[in-house]
């Protein structure tokens, strides 16, 4: 059980300097995520969801406590090591999609593999596979500017998934999508989670997302106030 | 990794109009620099060749007293031609020139001139001395077109000349103009009157004497001669080189400004690109690109302006340069050849070294200008970049 832990945060704290004061974004957060999670950080605006995802993705460093991601403690990771780890194991999905405008859909999805230095023939197969997962094969030659929001986000999912990462971190992936597209995108992610055992960790305050979550973690003012899995485990322990 | 060049090309071409504006300005600077340097090279070459042909030969022996910068020395700057030089002259490898101050009185005007005696049979200098007959009753004179104009003289005109002989005694006599030559070299034309050497030696009572001995331009040996100093071409052409260099520097202000504008445009484009594309930078880093790779990417994008400018410059610059190199450039009459010995048409001269050198220099500057703004990426916090914030 222990070796399937992918992210382990202990007493994680993050404060931001704000003029003279310090803004507390995370306070004493203890969370662990295992292989195959489909978990969401839920909470009001400013509760620290994005901050946690950034730290979990080694894009930011905590100011207190520690976090280990795919066996890599964040305090020992150089910028380069963190980049390598993200490149191999972590996919990002953003609220605003963040596709590269000068590349086609195919090339956008291919990009992480190019970064990895994967040979061309392998790359091609992987990209087509990823486009198939998200059901956007017909748009392979389109530019991001020619896509709808839902299509863009599906391309972004394909881009995150193409390298078959262990973890996908998705910061409010449905915030810019309408209801229909939100469900569509979520169903795609559920499917990938089940088929490939990829862990998904979301941040959201979207009810539509919440109903798909297997695990719901509520944050308030940087603290974990509720963790459905921890409760379930406690419940299990009580029963035994 | 081929990724970065490929991405850089896409990005810069994707940036559209702004890219092309930068590229056009930079390519103008490119072509202007090469054109300007080429013109100066041509100027220098053309002027040196003309001066070598008409005046300097392969170098000159100066009689000890001779100093062209001090006209008062001319009266005493003459001596018997030493044997070593006389041998060179008789074997056709050199020719002697006697120079003496004199005064011309055309139409009652007074015109100070230098009288120059030259061997009518010499072939060392491209001066049509063959038109001079040393045996004629009235001394025959050859002058340049500029001299003819300032003295209002034509072929067949008689004019009174006054000079001093070796003892300082004044003497005067009429001479006849037998030929007017067209030369691009002002120093053998303006205020110069060419006479047969023997005639001038007799007039001044300086038999077998000379002021200068000019070597054939193919003559490489210049033996030491007591009492005479050998002046090589490096020395004799130094003024010309300095003049052209000064001109080049004066001219370069123009294209330095052009280059500077192009650099500012690129610098500005870089700053703007980094600011506008901060989210993209954050995304690249999130996908596992290192900051140094992102810096490489943006620097390369900036450098590509230089590459495109070189390409564009080559497209319209090559035919332009080729046209000028072939047909030359008509110098406006008022410019009168910038006071240099270059005739009406200037042929610019381009060398591969010069074009490659200029390109390398411009590329270096473009690289530096492209790189400097990217340093802020090194300090960039990826989470800030993703939030669209930049510090
Ligand atoms: N770079 C920063 N500098 C200063 N303060 C920051 C920074 N990033 C986050 N914060 C602060 O930290 C707190 C948590 O922010 P965070 O972005 O994690 O919230 P969130 O839960 O993602 O909110 P939202 O739902 O609005 O996205 C907020 O008070 C925010 O103002
Ligand atoms: Mg957020």
PDB file of C-alpha atoms and ligand atoms in Angstrom, chain A residues 14-18 23-26 41-54 60 95 171-172 203-205 219 221-222, chain B residues 381 383-384 387 389, ligand 1:
ATOM      1  CA  UNK A  14       2.673  28.397   2.399  1.00  0.00           C
ATOM      2  CA  UNK A  15       2.629  32.086   3.107  1.00  0.00           C
ATOM      3  CA  UNK A  16       2.977  34.901   0.598  1.00  0.00           C
ATOM      4  CA  UNK A  17       4.474  38.233   1.501  1.00  0.00           C
ATOM      5  CA  UNK A  18       1.904  40.938   0.862  1.00  0.00           C
ATOM      6  CA  UNK A  23      -0.945  36.001   3.479  1.00  0.00           C
ATOM      7  CA  UNK A  24      -1.436  32.465   4.662  1.00  0.00           C
ATOM      8  CA  UNK A  25      -2.386  30.317   1.655  1.00  0.00           C
ATOM      9  CA  UNK A  26      -1.840  26.883   3.207  1.00  0.00           C
ATOM     10  CA  UNK A  41      -9.825  20.164  -3.722  1.00  0.00           C
ATOM     11  CA  UNK A  42     -13.003  22.076  -3.054  1.00  0.00           C
ATOM     12  CA  UNK A  43     -13.379  25.357  -1.327  1.00  0.00           C
ATOM     13  CA  UNK A  44     -14.151  29.005  -1.663  1.00  0.00           C
ATOM     14  CA  UNK A  45     -11.990  31.378  -3.634  1.00  0.00           C
ATOM     15  CA  UNK A  46      -8.691  32.054  -1.875  1.00  0.00           C
ATOM     16  CA  UNK A  47      -8.790  28.858   0.168  1.00  0.00           C
ATOM     17  CA  UNK A  48      -5.455  27.657  -1.222  1.00  0.00           C
ATOM     18  CA  UNK A  49      -6.471  25.142  -3.902  1.00  0.00           C
ATOM     19  CA  UNK A  50      -4.248  26.513  -6.659  1.00  0.00           C
ATOM     20  CA  UNK A  51      -1.418  26.999  -4.229  1.00  0.00           C
ATOM     21  CA  UNK A  52      -1.554  23.339  -3.244  1.00  0.00           C
ATOM     22  CA  UNK A  53      -1.601  22.143  -6.850  1.00  0.00           C
ATOM     23  CA  UNK A  54       1.354  24.359  -7.719  1.00  0.00           C
ATOM     24  CA  UNK A  60       6.303  26.334  -6.222  1.00  0.00           C
ATOM     25  CA  UNK A  95      -8.499  26.741 -16.528  1.00  0.00           C
ATOM     26  CA  UNK A 171      -6.800  23.657 -11.814  1.00  0.00           C
ATOM     27  CA  UNK A 172     -10.484  24.445 -12.364  1.00  0.00           C
ATOM     28  CA  UNK A 203      -9.241  22.155  -7.811  1.00  0.00           C
ATOM     29  CA  UNK A 204     -12.787  23.294  -8.280  1.00  0.00           C
ATOM     30  CA  UNK A 205     -15.846  24.919  -6.873  1.00  0.00           C
ATOM     31  CA  UNK A 219     -10.232  23.537   2.062  1.00  0.00           C
ATOM     32  CA  UNK A 221      -8.491  29.400   4.679  1.00  0.00           C
ATOM     33  CA  UNK A 222      -5.640  27.110   3.763  1.00  0.00           C
TER      34      UNK A 222
ATOM     35  CA  UNK B 381       8.350  32.467 -10.923  1.00  0.00           C
ATOM     36  CA  UNK B 383       3.279  30.227 -10.843  1.00  0.00           C
ATOM     37  CA  UNK B 384       3.259  33.993 -11.270  1.00  0.00           C
ATOM     38  CA  UNK B 387      -1.371  33.594 -13.241  1.00  0.00           C
ATOM     39  CA  UNK B 389       1.635  38.099 -13.334  1.00  0.00           C
TER      40      UNK B 389
HETATM   41  N1  LIG C   1       1.725  34.742  -5.754  1.00  0.00           N
HETATM   42  C1  LIG C   1       0.955  35.144  -4.744  1.00  0.00           C
HETATM   43  N2  LIG C   1       1.286  36.267  -4.101  1.00  0.00           N
HETATM   44  C2  LIG C   1       0.535  36.688  -3.057  1.00  0.00           C
HETATM   45  N3  LIG C   1      -0.528  36.060  -2.627  1.00  0.00           N
HETATM   46  C3  LIG C   1      -0.911  34.944  -3.237  1.00  0.00           C
HETATM   47  C4  LIG C   1      -0.180  34.422  -4.342  1.00  0.00           C
HETATM   48  N4  LIG C   1      -0.780  33.294  -4.773  1.00  0.00           N
HETATM   49  C5  LIG C   1      -1.844  33.110  -3.947  1.00  0.00           C
HETATM   50  N5  LIG C   1      -1.917  34.094  -3.042  1.00  0.00           N
HETATM   51  C6  LIG C   1      -2.899  34.196  -1.964  1.00  0.00           C
HETATM   52  O1  LIG C   1      -2.973  32.957  -1.343  1.00  0.00           O
HETATM   53  C7  LIG C   1      -4.308  32.644  -1.040  1.00  0.00           C
HETATM   54  C8  LIG C   1      -4.684  31.330  -1.696  1.00  0.00           C
HETATM   55  O2  LIG C   1      -4.701  31.521  -3.107  1.00  0.00           O
HETATM   56  P1  LIG C   1      -5.066  30.377  -4.155  1.00  0.00           P
HETATM   57  O3  LIG C   1      -4.825  30.941  -5.478  1.00  0.00           O
HETATM   58  O4  LIG C   1      -4.366  29.157  -3.766  1.00  0.00           O
HETATM   59  O5  LIG C   1      -6.623  30.244  -3.910  1.00  0.00           O
HETATM   60  P2  LIG C   1      -7.667  29.332  -4.696  1.00  0.00           P
HETATM   61  O6  LIG C   1      -8.267  28.455  -3.683  1.00  0.00           O
HETATM   62  O7  LIG C   1      -7.033  28.728  -5.846  1.00  0.00           O
HETATM   63  O8  LIG C   1      -8.723  30.430  -5.124  1.00  0.00           O
HETATM   64  P3  LIG C   1      -9.591  30.491  -6.481  1.00  0.00           P
HETATM   65  O9  LIG C   1     -10.720  29.558  -6.285  1.00  0.00           O
HETATM   66  O10 LIG C   1     -10.029  31.897  -6.530  1.00  0.00           O
HETATM   67  O11 LIG C   1      -8.683  30.107  -7.593  1.00  0.00           O
HETATM   68  C9  LIG C   1      -5.142  33.790  -1.526  1.00  0.00           C
HETATM   69  O12 LIG C   1      -5.407  34.625  -0.416  1.00  0.00           O
HETATM   70  C10 LIG C   1      -4.293  34.506  -2.491  1.00  0.00           C
HETATM   71  O13 LIG C   1      -4.557  35.879  -2.465  1.00  0.00           O
END
